[in-house]
Coordinates of C-alpha atoms in Angstrom, one line a residue:
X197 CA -34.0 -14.6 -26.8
X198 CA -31.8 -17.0 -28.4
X199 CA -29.1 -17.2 -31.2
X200 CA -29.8 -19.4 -33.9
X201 CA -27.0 -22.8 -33.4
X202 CA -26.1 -21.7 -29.4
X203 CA -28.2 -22.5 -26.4
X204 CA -29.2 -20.4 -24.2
X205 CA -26.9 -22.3 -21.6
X206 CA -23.7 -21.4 -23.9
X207 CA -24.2 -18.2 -24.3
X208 CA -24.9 -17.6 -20.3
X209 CA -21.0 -19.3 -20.1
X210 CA -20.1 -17.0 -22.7
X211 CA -21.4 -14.0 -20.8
X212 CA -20.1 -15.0 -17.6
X213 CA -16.2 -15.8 -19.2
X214 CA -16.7 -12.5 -20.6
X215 CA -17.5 -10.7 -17.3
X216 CA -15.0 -12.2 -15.1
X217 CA -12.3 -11.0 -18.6
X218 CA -13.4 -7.5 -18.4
X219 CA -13.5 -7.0 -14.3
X220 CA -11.9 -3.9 -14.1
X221 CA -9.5 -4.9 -11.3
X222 CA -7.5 -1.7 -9.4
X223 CA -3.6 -2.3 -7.3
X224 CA -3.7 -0.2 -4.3
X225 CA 0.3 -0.4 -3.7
X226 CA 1.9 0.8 -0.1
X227 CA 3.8 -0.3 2.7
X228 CA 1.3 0.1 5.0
X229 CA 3.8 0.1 7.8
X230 CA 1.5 0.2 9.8
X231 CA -1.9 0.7 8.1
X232 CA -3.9 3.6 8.8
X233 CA -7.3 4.8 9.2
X234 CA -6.2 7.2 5.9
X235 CA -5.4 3.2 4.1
X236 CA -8.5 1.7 5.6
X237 CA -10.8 4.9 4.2
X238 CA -8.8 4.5 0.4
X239 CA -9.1 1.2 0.6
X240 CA -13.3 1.1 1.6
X241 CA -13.6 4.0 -1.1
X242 CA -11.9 2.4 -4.1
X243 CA -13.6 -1.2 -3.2
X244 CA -16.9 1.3 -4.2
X245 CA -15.5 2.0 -7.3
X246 CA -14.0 -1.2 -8.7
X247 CA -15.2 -4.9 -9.3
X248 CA -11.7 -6.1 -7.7
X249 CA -9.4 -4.1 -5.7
X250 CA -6.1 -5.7 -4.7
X251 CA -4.4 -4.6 -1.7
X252 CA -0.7 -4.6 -2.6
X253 CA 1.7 -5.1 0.4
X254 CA 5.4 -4.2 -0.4
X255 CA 7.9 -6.3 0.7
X256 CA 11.7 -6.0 0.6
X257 CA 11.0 -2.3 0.1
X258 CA 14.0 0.1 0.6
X259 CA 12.2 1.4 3.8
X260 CA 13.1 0.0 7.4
X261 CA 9.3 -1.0 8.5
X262 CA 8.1 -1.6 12.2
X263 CA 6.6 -4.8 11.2
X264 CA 7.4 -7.5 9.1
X265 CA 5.5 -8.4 5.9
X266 CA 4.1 -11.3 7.1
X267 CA 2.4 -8.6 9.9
X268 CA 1.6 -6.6 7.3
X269 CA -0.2 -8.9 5.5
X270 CA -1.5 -10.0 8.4
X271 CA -3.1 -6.5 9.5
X272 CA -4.1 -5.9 6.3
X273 CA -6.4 -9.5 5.5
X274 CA -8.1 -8.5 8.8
X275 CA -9.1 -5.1 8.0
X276 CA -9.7 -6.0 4.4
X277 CA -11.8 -9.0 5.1
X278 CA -15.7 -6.9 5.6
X279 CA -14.8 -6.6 1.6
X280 CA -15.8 -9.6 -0.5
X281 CA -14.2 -7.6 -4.0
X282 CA -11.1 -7.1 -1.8
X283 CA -8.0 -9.4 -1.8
X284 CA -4.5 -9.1 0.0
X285 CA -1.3 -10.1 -1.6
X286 CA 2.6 -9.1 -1.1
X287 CA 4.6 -7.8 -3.9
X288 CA 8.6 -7.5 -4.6
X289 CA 9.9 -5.8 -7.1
X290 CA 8.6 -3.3 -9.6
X291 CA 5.1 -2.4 -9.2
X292 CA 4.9 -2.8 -12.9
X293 CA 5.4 -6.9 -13.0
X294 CA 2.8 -6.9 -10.3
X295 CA 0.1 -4.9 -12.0
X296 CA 0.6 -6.4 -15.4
X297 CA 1.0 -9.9 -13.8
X298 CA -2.5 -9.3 -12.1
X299 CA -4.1 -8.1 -15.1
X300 CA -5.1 -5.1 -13.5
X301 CA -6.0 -1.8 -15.5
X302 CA -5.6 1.0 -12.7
X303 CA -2.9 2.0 -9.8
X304 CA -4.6 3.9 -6.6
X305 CA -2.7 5.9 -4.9
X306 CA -3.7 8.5 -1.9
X307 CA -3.5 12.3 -1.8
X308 CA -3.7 13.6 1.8
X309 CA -1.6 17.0 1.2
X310 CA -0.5 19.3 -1.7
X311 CA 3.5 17.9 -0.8
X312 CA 2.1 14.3 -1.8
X313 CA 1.3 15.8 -5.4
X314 CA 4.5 16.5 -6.0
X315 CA 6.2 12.7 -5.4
X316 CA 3.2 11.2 -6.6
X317 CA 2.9 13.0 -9.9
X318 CA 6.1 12.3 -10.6
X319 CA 5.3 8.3 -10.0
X320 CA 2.4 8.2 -11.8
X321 CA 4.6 9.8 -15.0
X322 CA 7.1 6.8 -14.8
X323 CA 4.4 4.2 -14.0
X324 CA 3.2 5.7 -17.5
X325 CA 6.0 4.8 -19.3
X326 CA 6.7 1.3 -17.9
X327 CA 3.2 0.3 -18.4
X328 CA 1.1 2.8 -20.6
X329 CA -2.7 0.5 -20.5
X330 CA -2.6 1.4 -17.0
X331 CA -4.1 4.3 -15.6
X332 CA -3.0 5.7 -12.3
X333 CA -6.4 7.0 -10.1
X334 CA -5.9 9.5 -7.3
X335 CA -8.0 9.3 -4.1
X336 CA -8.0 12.1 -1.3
X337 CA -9.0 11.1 2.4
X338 CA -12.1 12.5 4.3
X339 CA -11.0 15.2 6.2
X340 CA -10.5 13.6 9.2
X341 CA -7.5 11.5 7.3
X342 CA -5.8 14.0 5.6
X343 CA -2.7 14.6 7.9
X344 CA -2.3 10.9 8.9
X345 CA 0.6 9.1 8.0
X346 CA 2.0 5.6 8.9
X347 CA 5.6 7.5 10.0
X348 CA 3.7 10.2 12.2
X349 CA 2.1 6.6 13.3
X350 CA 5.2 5.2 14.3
X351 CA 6.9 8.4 15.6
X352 CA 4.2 9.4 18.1
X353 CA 3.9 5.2 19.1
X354 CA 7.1 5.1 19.6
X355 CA 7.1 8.2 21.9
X356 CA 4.4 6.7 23.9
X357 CA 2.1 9.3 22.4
X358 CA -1.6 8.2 21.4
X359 CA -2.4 7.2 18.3
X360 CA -5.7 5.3 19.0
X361 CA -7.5 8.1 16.6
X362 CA -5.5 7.2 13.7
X363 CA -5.4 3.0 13.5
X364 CA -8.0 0.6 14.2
X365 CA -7.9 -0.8 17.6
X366 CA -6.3 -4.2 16.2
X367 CA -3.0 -2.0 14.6
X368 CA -3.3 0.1 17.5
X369 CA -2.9 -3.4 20.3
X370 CA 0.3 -4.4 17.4
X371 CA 1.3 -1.3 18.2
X372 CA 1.5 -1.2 21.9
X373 CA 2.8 -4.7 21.9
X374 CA 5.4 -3.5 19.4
X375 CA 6.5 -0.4 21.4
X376 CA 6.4 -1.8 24.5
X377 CA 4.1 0.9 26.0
X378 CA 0.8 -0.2 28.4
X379 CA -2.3 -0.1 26.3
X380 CA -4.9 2.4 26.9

């Protein structure tokens, strides 16, 4: 079919300018210090559910992290990479210059336990009123996620416990090296 004065070739540029305009592109924001299997399950899950997902590393956060952003960028890339609508970036500031600046239309953020509601409600309130187009989405883990978090992650590394169940083995070598503990 074709539109009296446009080519079919125009209107297939048309289309495609208007596709890549209306992407519906999500911010999953964290520290990801160091990232989980719970971040790696969000992150698969909301890649499902949006045309571009953007892995949001903090940096110069108010938290005292193990590794360094460039590490967390690092770690991230790597376990982002089997994604093609995925993409990896560090952010300063307010999340809101970074959404906004991005174009992007919704926030992810994880719910493993009913004590994350609380914080999280109360962050997806203000994120409201700094920047009202943008929706904030909730994800829970699978079960096997729900009581992982990168501080137990850190505590139990750092007192030579195990924590091979909750990081891929590429966080869990970081880890090791890290810690200074001998590798499983």
């Amino acid at each position: 079919m074709s539109t009296p004065g446009y080519t079919a070739a125009e209107i297939n540029r048309w289309e495609r300018a208007l596709t890549s305009v209306t992407k519906l592109t999500a911010v999953y924001p964290g520290t990801f210090d160091p990232m989980t299997l719970g971040h790696e399950d969000l992150m698969r899950r909301a890649s499902r559910l949006f045309e571009r997902l953007i892995v949001a590393v903090a940096a110069g956060h108010h938290k005292r992290t193990m590794f360094t952003i460039a590490e967390r960028l690092d770690i991230a890339t790597e376990l982002a990479a089997k994604y093609p609508n995925i993409e990896v970036m560090a952010f300063r500031g307010l999340l809101r210059d970074f959404v906004i600046g991005h174009t992007a239309k919704v926030v992810v953020r994880g719910l493993r336990a009913v004590s994350d509601f609380e914080y999280e409600f109360q962050m997806a309130g203000m994120n409201r009123q700094l920047m009202p187009e943008v929706e904030t989405v909730f994800l829970t883990p699978g079960d096997r996620y729900q009581f992982v978090s990168g501080t137990f992650v850190r505590e139990i590394a750092t007192l030579g416990g195990d924590v091979s169940k909750f990081v891929s083995p590429s966080v869990l070598s970081r880890l090791h090296q890290r810690v200074k503990t001998p590798e499983a």
